[in-house]
PDB file of C-alpha atoms in Angstrom:
ATOM      1  CA  MET A 462       5.401  21.874 -12.108  1.00 44.00           C
ATOM      2  CA  PHE A 463       4.816  21.926  -8.387  1.00 49.00           C
ATOM      3  CA  PRO A 464       3.700  25.207  -6.772  1.00 49.00           C
ATOM      4  CA  GLN A 465       6.652  27.041  -5.220  1.00 52.00           C
ATOM      5  CA  LYS A 466       5.211  26.633  -1.726  1.00 48.00           C
ATOM      6  CA  LEU A 467       4.919  22.872  -2.190  1.00 47.00           C
ATOM      7  CA  GLN A 468       8.457  22.672  -3.550  1.00 51.00           C
ATOM      8  CA  ALA A 469       9.708  24.482  -0.464  1.00 50.00           C
ATOM      9  CA  LEU A 470       7.839  22.110   1.846  1.00 47.00           C
ATOM     10  CA  LEU A 471       9.341  19.075   0.145  1.00 47.00           C
ATOM     11  CA  GLN A 472      12.833  20.572   0.133  1.00 47.00           C
ATOM     12  CA  ALA A 473      12.599  21.219   3.872  1.00 45.00           C
ATOM     13  CA  ALA A 474      11.595  17.606   4.440  1.00 44.00           C
ATOM     14  CA  LEU A 475      14.631  16.139   2.668  1.00 42.00           C
ATOM     15  CA  PRO A 476      16.995  14.202   4.953  1.00 41.00           C
ATOM     16  CA  VAL A 477      20.518  15.522   5.356  1.00 36.00           C
ATOM     17  CA  HIS A 478      22.156  12.161   4.678  1.00 37.00           C
ATOM     18  CA  SER A 479      21.410   8.450   4.492  1.00 40.00           C
ATOM     19  CA  CYS A 480      23.345   5.205   4.401  1.00 48.00           C
ATOM     20  CA  ARG A 481      22.329   4.319   0.820  1.00 54.00           C
ATOM     21  CA  SER A 482      20.750   6.087  -2.124  1.00 71.00           C
ATOM     22  CA  VAL A 483      17.015   6.631  -2.470  1.00 80.00           C
ATOM     23  CA  HIS A 484      15.343   5.689  -5.759  1.00 88.00           C
ATOM     24  CA  ARG A 485      14.529   8.943  -7.529  1.00 89.00           C
ATOM     25  CA  LEU A 486      10.914   7.955  -8.234  1.00 94.00           C
ATOM     26  CA  ALA A 487      10.280   7.432  -4.523  1.00 95.00           C
ATOM     27  CA  SER A 488      10.221  11.199  -3.990  1.00 95.00           C
ATOM     28  CA  LEU A 489       7.507  13.592  -5.140  1.00 96.00           C
ATOM     29  CA  GLN A 490      10.106  16.278  -5.671  1.00 92.00           C
ATOM     30  CA  GLU A 491      11.852  14.130  -8.275  1.00 90.00           C
ATOM     31  CA  LEU A 492       8.546  13.296  -9.959  1.00 92.00           C
ATOM     32  CA  ALA A 493       7.954  17.011 -10.485  1.00 87.00           C
ATOM     33  CA  ALA A 494      10.656  17.046 -13.175  1.00 90.00           C
ATOM     34  CA  LEU A 495       9.059  14.265 -15.243  1.00 94.00           C
ATOM     35  CA  PRO A 496       6.917  14.875 -18.344  1.00 95.00           C
ATOM     36  CA  PRO A 497       3.298  15.573 -17.272  1.00 94.00           C
ATOM     37  CA  GLN A 498       1.807  12.403 -18.747  1.00 93.00           C
ATOM     38  CA  ARG A 499       4.349  10.112 -17.117  1.00 94.00           C
ATOM     39  CA  LYS A 500       4.009  11.910 -13.790  1.00 95.00           C
ATOM     40  CA  GLN A 501       0.226  11.513 -13.988  1.00 94.00           C
ATOM     41  CA  ARG A 502       0.519   7.772 -14.678  1.00 94.00           C
ATOM     42  CA  LEU A 503       2.870   7.249 -11.734  1.00 96.00           C
ATOM     43  CA  LEU A 504       0.748   9.240  -9.295  1.00 96.00           C
ATOM     44  CA  TYR A 505      -2.631   7.959 -10.525  1.00 96.00           C
ATOM     45  CA  PRO A 506      -1.916   4.655 -12.333  1.00 94.00           C
ATOM     46  CA  PHE A 507      -5.487   4.092 -13.470  1.00 93.00           C
ATOM     47  CA  SER A 508      -5.225   7.185 -15.684  1.00 90.00           C
ATOM     48  CA  GLY A 509      -2.829   5.292 -17.942  1.00 86.00           C
ATOM     49  CA  LEU A 510      -5.397   2.564 -18.551  1.00 87.00           C
ATOM     50  CA  GLU A 511      -8.445   4.701 -19.291  1.00 83.00           C
ATOM     51  CA  ALA A 512      -7.646   4.996 -22.986  1.00 78.00           C
ATOM     52  CA  TYR A 513      -8.081   1.217 -23.336  1.00 80.00           C
ATOM     53  CA  LEU A 514     -11.490   1.158 -21.661  1.00 81.00           C
ATOM     54  CA  ASP A 515     -14.803   1.072 -23.464  1.00 77.00           C
ATOM     55  CA  ARG A 516     -16.855   4.204 -22.845  1.00 79.00           C
ATOM     56  CA  SER A 517     -19.573   2.113 -21.215  1.00 82.00           C
ATOM     57  CA  VAL A 518     -17.274   1.085 -18.342  1.00 84.00           C
ATOM     58  CA  ASP A 519     -17.947   2.985 -15.125  1.00 85.00           C
ATOM     59  CA  ARG A 520     -14.699   4.643 -14.061  1.00 86.00           C
ATOM     60  CA  THR A 521     -16.032   5.992 -10.759  1.00 88.00           C
ATOM     61  CA  PRO A 522     -14.920   3.062  -8.532  1.00 87.00           C
ATOM     62  CA  PHE A 523     -11.335   3.569  -9.703  1.00 88.00           C
ATOM     63  CA  GLN A 524     -11.280   7.301  -8.927  1.00 88.00           C
ATOM     64  CA  LEU A 525     -12.817   7.629  -5.467  1.00 92.00           C
ATOM     65  CA  PHE A 526      -9.561   8.568  -3.742  1.00 96.00           C
ATOM     66  CA  GLN A 527      -7.551  11.100  -5.742  1.00 94.00           C
ATOM     67  CA  PRO A 528      -5.959  13.620  -3.380  1.00 96.00           C
ATOM     68  CA  ASP A 529      -4.098  16.604  -4.734  1.00 94.00           C
ATOM     69  CA  LEU A 530      -0.323  16.960  -4.726  1.00 94.00           C
ATOM     70  CA  GLU A 531      -0.321  18.983  -1.530  1.00 94.00           C
ATOM     71  CA  GLY A 532      -2.090  16.134   0.276  1.00 96.00           C
ATOM     72  CA  MET A 533       0.428  13.645  -1.094  1.00 97.00           C
ATOM     73  CA  ALA A 534       3.285  15.876   0.038  1.00 97.00           C
ATOM     74  CA  ALA A 535       1.859  15.997   3.561  1.00 97.00           C
ATOM     75  CA  ALA A 536       1.677  12.197   3.580  1.00 98.00           C
ATOM     76  CA  GLU A 537       5.205  11.878   2.205  1.00 98.00           C
ATOM     77  CA  ARG A 538       6.604  13.836   5.135  1.00 97.00           C
ATOM     78  CA  LEU A 539       5.301  11.099   7.436  1.00 98.00           C
ATOM     79  CA  PHE A 540       7.471   8.605   5.547  1.00 98.00           C
ATOM     80  CA  ARG A 541      10.649  10.608   6.163  1.00 97.00           C
ATOM     81  CA  CYS A 542      12.726  10.222   9.311  1.00 95.00           C
ATOM     82  CA  SER A 543      13.637  13.072  11.634  1.00 95.00           C
ATOM     83  CA  PRO A 544      14.980  13.199  15.206  1.00 95.00           C
ATOM     84  CA  SER A 545      11.423  13.659  16.477  1.00 96.00           C
ATOM     85  CA  HIS A 546       9.815  11.253  14.013  1.00 97.00           C
ATOM     86  CA  ARG A 547      11.569   7.895  13.980  1.00 96.00           C
ATOM     87  CA  ILE A 548      10.672   5.248  11.430  1.00 97.00           C
ATOM     88  CA  GLU A 549      11.923   1.886  12.569  1.00 96.00           C
ATOM     89  CA  TYR A 550      11.458  -1.841  12.839  1.00 95.00           C
ATOM     90  CA  VAL A 551       9.824  -2.625  16.192  1.00 96.00           C
ATOM     91  CA  ALA A 552       9.442  -6.379  16.576  1.00 94.00           C
ATOM     92  CA  SER A 553       8.443  -9.698  15.021  1.00 93.00           C
ATOM     93  CA  ALA A 554       5.874 -12.103  16.390  1.00 92.00           C
ATOM     94  CA  GLU A 555       4.776 -15.643  15.601  1.00 87.00           C
ATOM     95  CA  ARG A 556       1.614 -15.405  17.694  1.00 87.00           C
ATOM     96  CA  MET A 557      -0.801 -12.696  18.730  1.00 89.00           C
ATOM     97  CA  ALA A 558       0.369 -13.212  22.313  1.00 88.00           C
ATOM     98  CA  HIS A 559       3.880 -12.199  21.215  1.00 91.00           C
ATOM     99  CA  ALA A 560       2.798  -9.047  19.359  1.00 94.00           C
ATOM    100  CA  PRO A 561       4.092  -5.770  20.810  1.00 95.00           C
ATOM    101  CA  ALA A 562       1.580  -3.682  22.747  1.00 94.00           C
ATOM    102  CA  LEU A 563       1.374  -0.526  20.626  1.00 96.00           C
ATOM    103  CA  LYS A 564      -1.193   2.237  20.954  1.00 95.00           C
ATOM    104  CA  ALA A 565      -0.895   3.930  17.559  1.00 98.00           C
ATOM    105  CA  PRO A 566      -3.314   2.991  14.749  1.00 98.00           C
ATOM    106  CA  GLU A 567      -2.172  -0.025  12.729  1.00 98.00           C
ATOM    107  CA  VAL A 568      -2.505  -1.072   9.121  1.00 99.00           C
ATOM    108  CA  CYS A 569      -1.582  -4.584   8.043  1.00 98.00           C
ATOM    109  CA  PHE A 570      -0.731  -6.107   4.683  1.00 97.00           C
ATOM    110  CA  ILE A 571      -1.741  -9.651   3.772  1.00 95.00           C
ATOM    111  CA  GLY A 572      -1.482 -11.587   0.518  1.00 94.00           C
ATOM    112  CA  ARG A 573      -0.454 -14.770  -1.231  1.00 92.00           C
ATOM    113  CA  SER A 574       3.135 -15.892  -0.984  1.00 86.00           C
ATOM    114  CA  ASN A 575       5.230 -14.115  -3.630  1.00 87.00           C
ATOM    115  CA  VAL A 576       2.557 -11.499  -4.375  1.00 94.00           C
ATOM    116  CA  GLY A 577       5.175  -8.824  -3.730  1.00 92.00           C
ATOM    117  CA  LYS A 578       4.080  -7.830  -0.240  1.00 93.00           C
ATOM    118  CA  SER A 579       7.472  -7.185   1.319  1.00 90.00           C
ATOM    119  CA  SER A 580       8.642  -5.432  -1.865  1.00 92.00           C
ATOM    120  CA  LEU A 581       5.627  -3.144  -1.667  1.00 96.00           C
ATOM    121  CA  ILE A 582       6.315  -2.305   1.977  1.00 96.00           C
ATOM    122  CA  ARG A 583       9.951  -1.626   1.154  1.00 94.00           C
ATOM    123  CA  SER A 584       8.870   0.813  -1.569  1.00 96.00           C
ATOM    124  CA  LEU A 585       6.557   2.586   0.884  1.00 98.00           C
ATOM    125  CA  PHE A 586       9.573   3.069   3.165  1.00 97.00           C
ATOM    126  CA  ALA A 587      12.027   3.854   0.350  1.00 96.00           C
ATOM    127  CA  LEU A 588      12.669   7.331   1.772  1.00 96.00           C
ATOM    128  CA  VAL A 589      14.187   5.654   4.839  1.00 95.00           C
ATOM    129  CA  PRO A 590      16.972   3.639   3.169  1.00 91.00           C
ATOM    130  CA  GLU A 591      18.458   2.542   6.486  1.00 91.00           C
ATOM    131  CA  LEU A 592      15.241   0.671   7.346  1.00 92.00           C
ATOM    132  CA  GLN A 593      15.636  -3.012   6.539  1.00 86.00           C
ATOM    133  CA  VAL A 594      12.569  -4.712   5.056  1.00 83.00           C
ATOM    134  CA  ARG A 595      13.704  -8.171   4.064  1.00 68.00           C
ATOM    135  CA  VAL A 596      12.639  -9.235   0.575  1.00 61.00           C
ATOM    136  CA  SER A 597      13.176 -12.805  -0.617  1.00 55.00           C
ATOM    137  CA  LYS A 598      12.754 -14.499  -3.991  1.00 56.00           C
ATOM    138  CA  THR A 599      11.612 -17.593  -2.112  1.00 59.00           C
ATOM    139  CA  PRO A 600       7.803 -17.791  -1.766  1.00 55.00           C
ATOM    140  CA  GLY A 601       6.605 -17.946   1.814  1.00 53.00           C
ATOM    141  CA  HIS A 602       9.819 -16.477   3.241  1.00 56.00           C
ATOM    142  CA  THR A 603       8.017 -14.145   5.659  1.00 58.00           C
ATOM    143  CA  LYS A 604       7.214 -16.431   8.596  1.00 78.00           C
ATOM    144  CA  LYS A 605       6.342 -13.861  11.236  1.00 87.00           C
ATOM    145  CA  MET A 606       4.329 -10.696  11.707  1.00 91.00           C
ATOM    146  CA  ASN A 607       6.781  -7.805  11.344  1.00 94.00           C
ATOM    147  CA  PHE A 608       5.946  -4.444  12.934  1.00 96.00           C
ATOM    148  CA  PHE A 609       7.279  -1.097  11.645  1.00 97.00           C
ATOM    149  CA  ARG A 610       6.682   2.147  13.531  1.00 97.00           C
ATOM    150  CA  VAL A 611       6.019   5.370  11.606  1.00 98.00           C
ATOM    151  CA  GLY A 612       6.814   7.844  14.353  1.00 97.00           C
ATOM    152  CA  GLY A 613       3.850   8.284  16.656  1.00 96.00           C
ATOM    153  CA  ALA A 614       1.462   8.320  13.694  1.00 98.00           C
ATOM    154  CA  PHE A 615       0.829   4.642  12.930  1.00 99.00           C
ATOM    155  CA  THR A 616       2.327   1.164  12.607  1.00 98.00           C
ATOM    156  CA  VAL A 617       2.676  -0.952   9.460  1.00 98.00           C
ATOM    157  CA  VAL A 618       2.444  -4.731   9.912  1.00 97.00           C
ATOM    158  CA  ASP A 619       3.841  -7.135   7.310  1.00 94.00           C
ATOM    159  CA  MET A 620       1.962 -10.431   7.627  1.00 92.00           C
ATOM    160  CA  PRO A 621       3.148 -13.892   6.515  1.00 89.00           C
ATOM    161  CA  GLY A 622       1.968 -14.905   3.068  1.00 87.00           C
ATOM    162  CA  TYR A 623      -0.786 -17.445   2.528  1.00 86.00           C
ATOM    163  CA  GLY A 624      -1.124 -20.094  -0.154  1.00 78.00           C
ATOM    164  CA  TYR A 625       1.934 -21.715  -1.733  1.00 64.00           C
ATOM    165  CA  ARG A 626       4.513 -22.722   0.882  1.00 57.00           C
ATOM    166  CA  ALA A 627       2.868 -20.548   3.512  1.00 59.00           C
ATOM    167  CA  PRO A 628       3.598 -21.335   7.157  1.00 58.00           C
ATOM    168  CA  ARG A 629       1.448 -24.240   8.314  1.00 63.00           C
ATOM    169  CA  ASP A 630       0.222 -22.224  11.258  1.00 65.00           C
ATOM    170  CA  PHE A 631      -0.735 -19.175   9.162  1.00 73.00           C
ATOM    171  CA  VAL A 632      -4.357 -19.254  10.306  1.00 77.00           C
ATOM    172  CA  GLU A 633      -3.377 -19.574  13.959  1.00 78.00           C
ATOM    173  CA  MET A 634      -0.994 -16.659  13.540  1.00 82.00           C
ATOM    174  CA  VAL A 635      -3.040 -14.202  11.483  1.00 86.00           C
ATOM    175  CA  GLU A 636      -6.709 -14.727  12.344  1.00 88.00           C
ATOM    176  CA  PRO A 637      -6.321 -13.883  16.054  1.00 91.00           C
ATOM    177  CA  TYR A 638      -4.533 -10.678  15.059  1.00 93.00           C
ATOM    178  CA  LEU A 639      -7.204  -9.634  12.564  1.00 92.00           C
ATOM    179  CA  PHE A 640     -10.025 -10.480  14.949  1.00 92.00           C
ATOM    180  CA  GLY A 641      -8.467  -9.191  18.156  1.00 92.00           C
ATOM    181  CA  ARG A 642      -6.172  -6.253  17.372  1.00 94.00           C
ATOM    182  CA  ARG A 643      -8.197  -3.287  18.627  1.00 93.00           C
ATOM    183  CA  ASN A 644      -6.017  -0.593  17.067  1.00 96.00           C
ATOM    184  CA  LEU A 645      -6.139  -2.170  13.583  1.00 97.00           C
ATOM    185  CA  VAL A 646      -7.830   0.422  11.367  1.00 98.00           C
ATOM    186  CA  ARG A 647      -7.382  -1.122   7.910  1.00 98.00           C
ATOM    187  CA  THR A 648      -6.289  -4.395   6.345  1.00 98.00           C
ATOM    188  CA  PHE A 649      -4.733  -4.279   2.886  1.00 98.00           C
ATOM    189  CA  LEU A 650      -5.194  -7.416   0.787  1.00 98.00           C
ATOM    190  CA  LEU A 651      -2.668  -7.717  -2.038  1.00 98.00           C
ATOM    191  CA  VAL A 652      -3.609  -9.236  -5.405  1.00 98.00           C
ATOM    192  CA  ASP A 653      -1.129  -9.974  -8.196  1.00 97.00           C
ATOM    193  CA  GLY A 654      -2.063  -7.897 -11.244  1.00 96.00           C
ATOM    194  CA  LEU A 655      -0.570 -10.510 -13.584  1.00 94.00           C
ATOM    195  CA  VAL A 656      -2.809 -13.373 -12.484  1.00 94.00           C
ATOM    196  CA  GLY A 657      -5.769 -11.646 -10.842  1.00 95.00           C
ATOM    197  CA  LEU A 658      -7.867 -13.128  -8.063  1.00 96.00           C
ATOM    198  CA  GLN A 659      -6.904 -16.666  -7.051  1.00 94.00           C
ATOM    199  CA  ASP A 660      -8.798 -19.182  -4.908  1.00 92.00           C
ATOM    200  CA  ALA A 661      -6.654 -18.355  -1.885  1.00 91.00           C
ATOM    201  CA  ASP A 662      -7.503 -14.663  -2.339  1.00 94.00           C
ATOM    202  CA  LEU A 663     -11.218 -15.452  -2.302  1.00 93.00           C
ATOM    203  CA  VAL A 664     -10.775 -17.195   1.045  1.00 89.00           C
ATOM    204  CA  ALA A 665      -8.889 -14.158   2.358  1.00 92.00           C
ATOM    205  CA  VAL A 666     -11.663 -11.819   1.203  1.00 95.00           C
ATOM    206  CA  GLN A 667     -14.235 -14.005   2.940  1.00 92.00           C
ATOM    207  CA  MET A 668     -12.165 -13.897   6.130  1.00 91.00           C
ATOM    208  CA  CYS A 669     -11.962 -10.093   5.985  1.00 93.00           C
ATOM    209  CA  GLU A 670     -15.708  -9.886   5.458  1.00 95.00           C
ATOM    210  CA  GLU A 671     -16.376 -12.174   8.416  1.00 93.00           C
ATOM    211  CA  ILE A 672     -14.133 -10.083  10.650  1.00 91.00           C
ATOM    212  CA  GLY A 673     -16.182  -7.046   9.726  1.00 92.00           C
ATOM    213  CA  SER A 674     -13.396  -4.470   9.838  1.00 90.00           C
ATOM    214  CA  PRO A 675     -12.597  -2.231   6.845  1.00 96.00           C
ATOM    215  CA  PHE A 676     -10.164  -3.509   4.231  1.00 98.00           C
ATOM    216  CA  ALA A 677      -8.861  -2.459   0.838  1.00 98.00           C
ATOM    217  CA  VAL A 678      -7.307  -4.251  -2.129  1.00 98.00           C
ATOM    218  CA  VAL A 679      -3.867  -3.383  -3.494  1.00 98.00           C
ATOM    219  CA  VAL A 680      -2.996  -4.657  -6.971  1.00 98.00           C
ATOM    220  CA  THR A 681       0.737  -5.337  -7.301  1.00 98.00           C
ATOM    221  CA  LYS A 682       3.112  -5.693 -10.272  1.00 96.00           C
ATOM    222  CA  VAL A 683       1.109  -3.403 -12.566  1.00 95.00           C
ATOM    223  CA  ASP A 684       4.314  -2.661 -14.503  1.00 92.00           C
ATOM    224  CA  LYS A 685       4.542  -6.265 -15.703  1.00 89.00           C
ATOM    225  CA  GLY A 686       2.612  -7.832 -18.563  1.00 77.00           C
ATOM    226  CA  GLY A 687       0.385  -5.989 -21.024  1.00 82.00           C
ATOM    227  CA  SER A 688      -2.396  -3.494 -20.428  1.00 84.00           C
ATOM    228  CA  GLY A 689      -4.966  -5.972 -21.754  1.00 88.00           C
ATOM    229  CA  VAL A 690      -4.200  -8.618 -19.133  1.00 90.00           C
ATOM    230  CA  LEU A 691      -4.090  -6.063 -16.340  1.00 93.00           C
ATOM    231  CA  LEU A 692      -7.370  -4.448 -17.388  1.00 92.00           C
ATOM    232  CA  SER A 693      -9.126  -7.797 -17.679  1.00 92.00           C
ATOM    233  CA  ASN A 694      -7.999  -8.821 -14.198  1.00 94.00           C
ATOM    234  CA  LEU A 695      -8.804  -5.387 -12.811  1.00 93.00           C
ATOM    235  CA  LEU A 696     -12.350  -5.289 -14.176  1.00 92.00           C
ATOM    236  CA  HIS A 697     -13.014  -8.804 -12.900  1.00 94.00           C
ATOM    237  CA  LEU A 698     -11.702  -7.766  -9.501  1.00 95.00           C
ATOM    238  CA  GLN A 699     -13.889  -4.657  -9.413  1.00 92.00           C
ATOM    239  CA  GLU A 700     -16.996  -6.656 -10.338  1.00 93.00           C
ATOM    240  CA  PHE A 701     -16.204  -9.195  -7.630  1.00 95.00           C
ATOM    241  CA  LEU A 702     -15.696  -6.534  -4.962  1.00 94.00           C
ATOM    242  CA  LYS A 703     -18.954  -4.831  -5.910  1.00 93.00           C
ATOM    243  CA  ALA A 704     -20.967  -8.060  -5.816  1.00 95.00           C
ATOM    244  CA  ARG A 705     -19.331  -9.960  -2.955  1.00 95.00           C
ATOM    245  CA  THR A 706     -18.052  -7.455  -0.405  1.00 97.00           C
ATOM    246  CA  SER A 707     -19.525  -4.882   1.942  1.00 96.00           C
ATOM    247  CA  ARG A 708     -16.481  -3.858   4.007  1.00 96.00           C
ATOM    248  CA  CYS A 709     -13.991  -3.342   1.190  1.00 98.00           C
ATOM    249  CA  PHE A 710     -13.088   0.125  -0.062  1.00 97.00           C
ATOM    250  CA  PRO A 711     -14.427   0.118  -3.661  1.00 94.00           C
ATOM    251  CA  GLN A 712     -11.240   1.463  -5.259  1.00 95.00           C
ATOM    252  CA  PRO A 713      -8.404  -1.010  -5.891  1.00 96.00           C
ATOM    253  CA  PHE A 714      -4.980   0.610  -5.494  1.00 97.00           C
ATOM    254  CA  LEU A 715      -2.692  -0.116  -8.451  1.00 97.00           C
ATOM    255  CA  THR A 716       0.988  -0.300  -7.524  1.00 98.00           C
ATOM    256  CA  SER A 717       4.437  -1.209  -8.754  1.00 96.00           C
ATOM    257  CA  ALA A 718       7.403  -1.616  -6.428  1.00 95.00           C
ATOM    258  CA  LEU A 719       9.673  -1.284  -9.472  1.00 94.00           C
ATOM    259  CA  ASP A 720       8.708   2.108 -10.923  1.00 94.00           C
ATOM    260  CA  TYR A 721       6.764   3.380  -7.877  1.00 97.00           C
ATOM    261  CA  SER A 722       3.440   3.609  -9.702  1.00 97.00           C
ATOM    262  CA  GLY A 723       0.722   4.257  -7.141  1.00 97.00           C
ATOM    263  CA  ILE A 724       3.115   4.274  -4.180  1.00 98.00           C
ATOM    264  CA  HIS A 725       2.599   7.978  -3.461  1.00 98.00           C
ATOM    265  CA  LEU A 726      -1.178   7.530  -3.647  1.00 98.00           C
ATOM    266  CA  LEU A 727      -1.070   4.521  -1.320  1.00 99.00           C
ATOM    267  CA  ARG A 728       1.110   6.388   1.186  1.00 98.00           C
ATOM    268  CA  CYS A 729      -1.494   9.143   1.208  1.00 98.00           C
ATOM    269  CA  PHE A 730      -4.335   6.665   1.768  1.00 98.00           C
ATOM    270  CA  LEU A 731      -2.457   5.105   4.704  1.00 99.00           C
ATOM    271  CA  ALA A 732      -1.940   8.537   6.238  1.00 98.00           C
ATOM    272  CA  HIS A 733      -5.604   9.359   5.608  1.00 98.00           C
ATOM    273  CA  VAL A 734      -7.196   6.230   7.112  1.00 98.00           C
ATOM    274  CA  THR A 735      -4.977   6.384  10.206  1.00 98.00           C
ATOM    275  CA  GLY A 736      -6.010   9.982  10.821  1.00 97.00           C
ATOM    276  CA  SER A 737      -2.430  11.172  10.411  1.00 97.00           C
ATOM    277  CA  VAL A 738      -3.182  13.645   7.613  1.00 96.00           C
ATOM    278  CA  GLN A 739      -6.310  15.700   7.074  1.00 93.00           C
ATOM    279  CA  LEU A 740      -7.010  16.069   3.364  1.00 92.00           C
ATOM    280  CA  ARG A 741      -8.965  18.932   1.859  1.00 81.00           C
ATOM    281  CA  ASP A 742     -10.330  16.905  -1.026  1.00 72.00           C
ATOM    282  CA  THR A 743      -9.954  13.332  -2.262  1.00 74.00           C
ATOM    283  CA  SER A 744     -12.304  13.486  -5.251  1.00 67.00           C
ATOM    284  CA  PRO A 745     -11.133  13.148  -8.866  1.00 57.00           C
ATOM    285  CA  CYS A 746      -9.227  16.122 -10.219  1.00 43.00           C
TER     286      CYS A 746
END
């Protein structure tokens, strides 16, 4: 169970009302009531896969960022609206020249069309049900850069997808942003856990490396398929990142927009890299 102090902090952060219901797994307070093993798997998804790993496999790269519950609670408060902390859609842009001039740190999300990017962003903002993050079943639906303000703390940018049915001018739209956005502090590259790294993803990794700014990999749809397929793709991904990248955070973030696996951890990492939350410890528990 949560410490009483932490429970009180979360209770104080709860909104008074909202226009539609919030998924119960989106809130740490609701997770506190779950059986310990399930709660552990949702907060730290890699823990649910360790039993399937050979003892010779190095687990360290998958456990570099493991903040405690108090750190996650501090991050969660950033993802809740209040009169003094508005979370809102800001603008859309087709070109860097059209992007809003914002001073807060930014994080952007890129990935193949239909990798689940907009669904992931919607799950990050699930505690703000009035915020509209459009999600389409049609690959390549996101045609513009969409900017979402998280109070005065940071901005989240949803980029158009690349690959299948991506906008023809994707490169002209995204590369200038990645190269020229001075307040961009981290790029998050999404990889589908069902299929693993694809050729288009390799090109995206190369682009991030050439830009030279820090990036991290988020593995989506970890609730789908079997553990064997996910582990195989995950180990291949980790080997690739170790051998072929120098600017990528070594730990892939495992997520599911359906059951909220890894969403709380990813929220905390966003708050951490933007300097919005100071964590006491991020090492494995």
